[in-house]
Amino acid sequence: MKVLCDRERLREGLALVQSIVPTKSTRPAIENIYLAATDDALELVGTDLEVSMRYRLDDVKVAETGTALVPGRVTADFVRDLASDTVELSTDGEHLTIVGGADTCTLSTTDPDEFPTAALVRFESTGALSIQGGNFAKLVSRTSFAAAKEQGRYAMHGILTLVEDQVLRMVATDGRRLAVASTPIDDTGAPRRAIVPTKAMQAMCRVIDDTLEQISLQFSDNQVGLKTRAAEIFARVIDGEFPRYAAVIPAETSKTVEADADLMAKKLKLVSNVTTADARAVKLTVAEKTMSIRGRSSTSGKAESQLDIDYKGEEAEIAFNPDFLLDGLRNCETDLVRLEFNDRTSPGKFTLGENYIYIVMPITADA
């Protein structure tokens, strides 16, 4: 294999692929990046056995075709720190040589046949749906923060992705809060459903470098694939039962608050400073024109702040974990945030944008 590449394009591709390559694995071969030089392109492939990425560089000069399995981190780091405009990659037996100007690096390689063949699968366009890249990335950003991170129900470690009635919907929950966002799409195929690991969704977003590009999304029995002009990503879907999220969303509410989203976030952050990890709660008291936010802890003391609101309903109070509220407000896409609820024991429904809601379960607090 011998190929000449633009250094910046190669650096970008190696960084993206290396981002999913494990630093340590019981299968040492997947700690490497698979290089394949064809007649007119260089392809970079990496996997952690749950997520696989193929990145294609077209603007290259291939003197000799071939494949190589190279140390991912070292290769990416060396190319990143080169100062040359172009980089030459060549293999000789069990070694890869990287040349950039006067700088050279020779690395030991691994037999390419040891790389998992499942990671070398190619995107199948038949039956794929098309969506603007920016819209896909926005759905992931709107929901991923609510997915479970701690050990627990495995299905909650992913984003439920649904295609039905010409709508693409994503849902994420950790059992205490729930984010739901959707966007219309031009698709008349059969309904599709998959729980995609959150880290896979985030990797898919990283390869979308043009928000206006139409990307392709493909569902199969055990994986979901995404294709852009330069990259293909495949993620093994999570086999589990996702919570029945629709049952948590209040159908009707008796109390509605509208507040300035930025101001509410500042007030919440201010008051939450006195709360502690074992008593992470703030109480919201709402009346006709005012919201009072109170927090306290036995060790730190107490704090209170107020802000003007528009409110419909009787005077009421409800308590939440302030971190959950701040997560939602950071993702709010409108100047005003709407909170709807029924009583202190019912879920709070936050409207954060068009086709975008966030449900937070209340907690018991003395404040």
Tab-separated table of C-alpha atoms in Angstrom, residues 69-320:
chain	number	residue	atom	x	y	z
A	69	LEU	CA	-4.031	-2.697	10.384
A	70	VAL	CA	-2.214	0.084	12.234
A	71	PRO	CA	-2.034	1.322	15.853
A	72	GLY	CA	-4.908	3.774	16.045
A	73	ARG	CA	-3.845	6.209	18.743
A	74	VAL	CA	-0.188	6.550	17.677
A	75	THR	CA	-1.074	6.960	14.005
A	76	ALA	CA	-3.705	9.604	14.756
A	77	ASP	CA	-1.421	11.485	17.153
A	78	PHE	CA	1.571	11.515	14.794
A	79	VAL	CA	-0.454	12.739	11.817
A	80	ARG	CA	-2.115	15.379	14.011
A	81	ASP	CA	1.244	16.844	15.049
A	82	LEU	CA	2.823	16.901	11.594
A	83	ALA	CA	3.392	20.329	10.026
A	84	SER	CA	3.405	19.230	6.373
A	85	ASP	CA	0.538	19.835	3.944
A	86	THR	CA	0.585	16.241	2.683
A	87	VAL	CA	1.284	12.829	4.222
A	88	GLU	CA	2.498	9.662	2.549
A	89	LEU	CA	1.463	6.299	3.991
A	90	SER	CA	3.233	3.177	2.803
A	91	THR	CA	3.521	-0.398	4.001
A	92	ASP	CA	6.450	-2.771	3.753
A	93	GLY	CA	5.841	-6.181	5.211
A	94	GLU	CA	4.780	-5.741	8.828
A	95	HIS	CA	5.458	-1.998	9.037
A	96	LEU	CA	3.675	1.246	8.150
A	97	THR	CA	5.782	4.287	7.324
A	98	ILE	CA	4.318	7.774	7.688
A	99	VAL	CA	6.181	10.601	5.944
A	100	GLY	CA	5.313	14.279	6.253
A	101	GLY	CA	7.972	16.604	4.832
A	102	ALA	CA	11.208	15.843	6.673
A	103	ASP	CA	9.400	13.932	9.448
A	104	THR	CA	9.076	10.149	9.427
A	105	CYS	CA	7.488	7.500	11.646
A	106	THR	CA	7.616	3.713	11.222
A	107	LEU	CA	5.052	1.631	13.095
A	108	SER	CA	4.528	-2.091	13.526
A	109	THR	CA	1.302	-3.373	11.981
A	110	THR	CA	-1.028	-6.300	12.673
A	111	ASP	CA	-2.338	-8.853	10.193
A	112	PRO	CA	-5.434	-7.205	8.596
A	113	ASP	CA	-7.173	-10.593	8.580
A	114	GLU	CA	-7.476	-10.321	12.380
A	115	PHE	CA	-9.817	-7.343	12.053
A	116	PRO	CA	-13.507	-8.321	12.550
A	117	THR	CA	-15.170	-8.813	9.185
A	118	ALA	CA	-18.479	-7.605	10.655
A	119	ALA	CA	-16.944	-4.141	10.985
A	120	LEU	CA	-16.244	-4.031	7.244
A	121	VAL	CA	-19.914	-4.185	6.228
A	122	ARG	CA	-21.083	-1.542	3.759
A	123	PHE	CA	-24.188	0.635	3.857
A	124	GLU	CA	-27.199	-0.752	2.019
A	125	SER	CA	-29.270	2.096	0.560
A	126	THR	CA	-32.369	0.031	-0.221
A	127	GLY	CA	-35.157	1.108	2.115
A	128	ALA	CA	-33.082	3.835	3.780
A	129	LEU	CA	-34.792	7.058	4.785
A	130	SER	CA	-33.379	10.495	4.019
A	131	ILE	CA	-33.150	13.347	6.500
A	132	GLN	CA	-31.249	16.612	6.676
A	133	GLY	CA	-28.132	16.113	8.775
A	134	GLY	CA	-28.783	19.117	10.976
A	135	ASN	CA	-32.259	17.874	11.858
A	136	PHE	CA	-30.908	14.456	12.851
A	137	ALA	CA	-28.178	15.974	15.010
A	138	LYS	CA	-30.692	18.296	16.654
A	139	LEU	CA	-32.920	15.381	17.682
A	140	VAL	CA	-29.949	13.610	19.257
A	141	SER	CA	-28.871	16.766	21.108
A	142	ARG	CA	-32.435	17.348	22.313
A	143	THR	CA	-32.718	13.902	23.885
A	144	SER	CA	-29.343	12.298	24.643
A	145	PHE	CA	-28.754	14.215	27.884
A	146	ALA	CA	-31.763	12.455	29.467
A	147	ALA	CA	-30.537	8.909	28.730
A	148	ALA	CA	-29.380	6.753	31.642
A	149	LYS	CA	-25.669	6.820	32.463
A	150	GLU	CA	-25.440	4.764	35.647
A	151	GLN	CA	-25.746	0.994	35.827
A	152	GLY	CA	-29.333	-0.171	35.632
A	153	ARG	CA	-31.904	-1.023	33.006
A	154	TYR	CA	-29.868	-1.571	29.860
A	155	ALA	CA	-32.543	-0.313	27.480
A	156	MET	CA	-32.360	3.154	29.043
A	157	HIS	CA	-28.719	3.490	27.952
A	158	GLY	CA	-29.928	4.214	24.435
A	159	ILE	CA	-32.216	6.532	22.495
A	160	LEU	CA	-35.470	5.044	21.282
A	161	THR	CA	-35.693	5.939	17.588
A	162	LEU	CA	-39.081	5.674	15.901
A	163	VAL	CA	-40.181	6.194	12.307
A	164	GLU	CA	-43.928	6.314	11.793
A	165	ASP	CA	-46.485	8.411	9.890
A	166	GLN	CA	-43.732	10.470	8.203
A	167	VAL	CA	-42.252	11.500	11.545
A	168	LEU	CA	-38.852	10.664	13.022
A	169	ARG	CA	-39.065	10.689	16.826
A	170	MET	CA	-36.368	10.182	19.453
A	171	VAL	CA	-36.983	9.444	23.136
A	172	ALA	CA	-34.535	9.136	26.030
A	173	THR	CA	-35.080	8.530	29.746
A	174	ASP	CA	-33.240	7.509	32.893
A	175	GLY	CA	-36.455	6.712	34.787
A	176	ARG	CA	-36.630	10.110	36.500
A	177	ARG	CA	-36.909	12.349	33.450
A	178	LEU	CA	-37.853	11.950	29.827
A	179	ALA	CA	-37.010	13.914	26.662
A	180	VAL	CA	-39.106	13.528	23.496
A	181	ALA	CA	-38.395	15.311	20.205
A	182	SER	CA	-39.589	14.785	16.649
A	183	THR	CA	-39.306	16.159	13.142
A	184	PRO	CA	-41.321	15.537	9.953
A	185	ILE	CA	-39.652	13.463	7.232
A	186	ASP	CA	-40.554	12.423	3.707
A	187	ASP	CA	-40.889	8.686	4.218
A	188	THR	CA	-43.757	6.396	3.309
A	189	GLY	CA	-42.152	3.111	4.351
A	190	ALA	CA	-43.226	0.753	7.107
A	191	PRO	CA	-42.879	1.860	10.750
A	192	ARG	CA	-39.417	1.242	12.208
A	193	ARG	CA	-38.208	1.160	15.792
A	194	ALA	CA	-34.805	0.673	17.452
A	195	ILE	CA	-33.013	1.493	20.702
A	196	VAL	CA	-29.654	2.904	19.631
A	197	PRO	CA	-26.787	3.282	22.150
A	198	THR	CA	-26.325	6.929	23.095
A	199	LYS	CA	-22.589	6.857	22.309
A	200	ALA	CA	-23.403	5.549	18.824
A	201	MET	CA	-25.849	8.395	18.202
A	202	GLN	CA	-23.243	10.915	19.319
A	203	ALA	CA	-20.661	9.323	17.002
A	204	MET	CA	-23.152	9.636	14.143
A	205	CYS	CA	-23.500	13.338	14.866
A	206	ARG	CA	-19.719	13.833	14.806
A	207	VAL	CA	-19.500	12.733	11.156
A	208	ILE	CA	-22.154	15.241	10.052
A	209	ASP	CA	-19.989	18.177	8.974
A	210	ASP	CA	-22.649	19.850	6.804
A	211	THR	CA	-25.978	20.415	8.529
A	212	LEU	CA	-27.706	20.910	5.166
A	213	GLU	CA	-26.526	17.580	3.711
A	214	GLN	CA	-29.138	14.889	3.216
A	215	ILE	CA	-27.979	11.820	5.123
A	216	SER	CA	-29.345	8.282	4.937
A	217	LEU	CA	-30.594	6.223	7.876
A	218	GLN	CA	-31.106	2.482	7.598
A	219	PHE	CA	-32.780	0.085	10.053
A	220	SER	CA	-32.193	-3.671	10.111
A	221	ASP	CA	-32.995	-6.407	12.621
A	222	ASN	CA	-29.917	-5.909	14.785
A	223	GLN	CA	-28.313	-2.645	13.742
A	224	VAL	CA	-28.888	0.907	12.555
A	225	GLY	CA	-26.687	2.495	9.914
A	226	LEU	CA	-26.086	6.111	8.943
A	227	LYS	CA	-24.373	7.355	5.787
A	228	THR	CA	-22.989	10.775	4.884
A	229	ARG	CA	-20.877	11.743	1.859
A	230	ALA	CA	-17.676	10.751	3.656
A	231	ALA	CA	-18.669	8.330	6.398
A	232	GLU	CA	-20.727	5.285	7.278
A	233	ILE	CA	-21.557	4.271	10.856
A	234	PHE	CA	-23.235	1.102	12.070
A	235	ALA	CA	-24.493	0.580	15.610
A	236	ARG	CA	-25.712	-2.629	17.194
A	237	VAL	CA	-29.182	-1.941	18.599
A	238	ILE	CA	-29.980	-2.568	22.253
A	239	ASP	CA	-32.102	-5.648	22.801
A	240	GLY	CA	-34.490	-4.733	25.584
A	241	GLU	CA	-37.869	-3.257	26.419
A	242	PHE	CA	-37.971	0.525	26.464
A	243	PRO	CA	-40.308	2.059	29.084
A	244	ARG	CA	-43.810	2.953	27.928
A	245	TYR	CA	-42.958	6.632	27.702
A	246	ALA	CA	-46.317	7.873	26.402
A	247	ALA	CA	-48.003	6.888	29.684
A	248	VAL	CA	-45.779	9.345	31.581
A	249	ILE	CA	-46.698	12.406	29.509
A	250	PRO	CA	-49.643	14.241	31.115
A	251	ALA	CA	-52.648	14.355	28.798
A	252	GLU	CA	-54.210	17.288	30.694
A	253	THR	CA	-52.856	19.755	33.240
A	254	SER	CA	-54.456	22.346	35.512
A	255	LYS	CA	-51.492	24.657	36.044
A	256	THR	CA	-49.398	26.434	33.407
A	257	VAL	CA	-46.309	28.573	33.970
A	258	GLU	CA	-44.460	30.613	31.360
A	259	ALA	CA	-41.110	32.097	32.348
A	260	ASP	CA	-37.997	33.577	30.780
A	261	ALA	CA	-35.826	30.484	30.206
A	262	ASP	CA	-32.450	32.177	30.742
A	263	LEU	CA	-33.582	34.004	33.876
A	264	MET	CA	-35.137	30.884	35.346
A	265	ALA	CA	-31.891	28.977	34.741
A	266	LYS	CA	-29.876	31.682	36.511
A	267	LYS	CA	-32.222	31.694	39.506
A	268	LEU	CA	-32.182	27.896	39.746
A	269	LYS	CA	-28.389	27.777	39.613
A	270	LEU	CA	-28.189	30.481	42.273
A	271	VAL	CA	-30.466	28.703	44.729
A	272	SER	CA	-29.068	25.233	44.058
A	273	ASN	CA	-25.698	26.374	45.400
A	274	VAL	CA	-26.925	25.732	48.948
A	275	THR	CA	-28.226	22.255	48.229
A	276	THR	CA	-26.073	19.155	48.718
A	277	ALA	CA	-25.741	15.825	46.947
A	278	ASP	CA	-27.892	14.047	49.544
A	279	ALA	CA	-30.560	16.776	49.479
A	280	ARG	CA	-30.512	17.939	45.852
A	281	ALA	CA	-33.899	19.645	45.628
A	282	VAL	CA	-35.473	23.034	44.980
A	283	LYS	CA	-39.093	23.919	45.645
A	284	LEU	CA	-41.005	26.078	43.166
A	285	THR	CA	-43.969	28.047	44.523
A	286	VAL	CA	-46.079	29.655	41.807
A	287	ALA	CA	-48.739	32.329	42.146
A	288	GLU	CA	-50.400	34.762	39.742
A	289	LYS	CA	-47.278	36.676	38.626
A	290	THR	CA	-44.402	35.288	40.654
A	291	MET	CA	-42.372	32.126	41.031
A	292	SER	CA	-40.435	31.636	44.251
A	293	ILE	CA	-37.509	29.201	44.168
A	294	ARG	CA	-36.262	27.892	47.518
A	295	GLY	CA	-33.525	25.484	48.503
A	296	ARG	CA	-31.908	24.399	51.731
A	297	SER	CA	-29.640	21.846	53.368
A	298	SER	CA	-28.890	20.996	56.983
A	299	THR	CA	-25.198	21.774	56.505
A	300	SER	CA	-25.166	24.810	54.191
A	301	GLY	CA	-28.283	26.804	55.043
A	302	LYS	CA	-31.021	28.095	52.766
A	303	ALA	CA	-31.591	30.378	49.787
A	304	GLU	CA	-34.553	31.912	47.995
A	305	SER	CA	-35.025	33.803	44.748
A	306	GLN	CA	-37.970	35.067	42.733
A	307	LEU	CA	-38.831	35.823	39.131
A	308	ASP	CA	-41.804	37.190	37.239
A	309	ILE	CA	-43.971	34.680	35.374
A	310	ASP	CA	-47.268	34.296	33.564
A	311	TYR	CA	-49.376	31.785	35.424
A	312	LYS	CA	-52.748	30.130	35.011
A	313	GLY	CA	-54.075	28.107	37.921
A	314	GLU	CA	-54.351	28.185	41.694
A	315	GLU	CA	-51.325	28.868	43.863
A	316	ALA	CA	-49.230	25.699	44.012
A	317	GLU	CA	-45.827	24.290	44.783
A	318	ILE	CA	-43.729	21.467	43.367
A	319	ALA	CA	-40.142	20.320	43.962
A	320	PHE	CA	-37.543	19.036	41.487
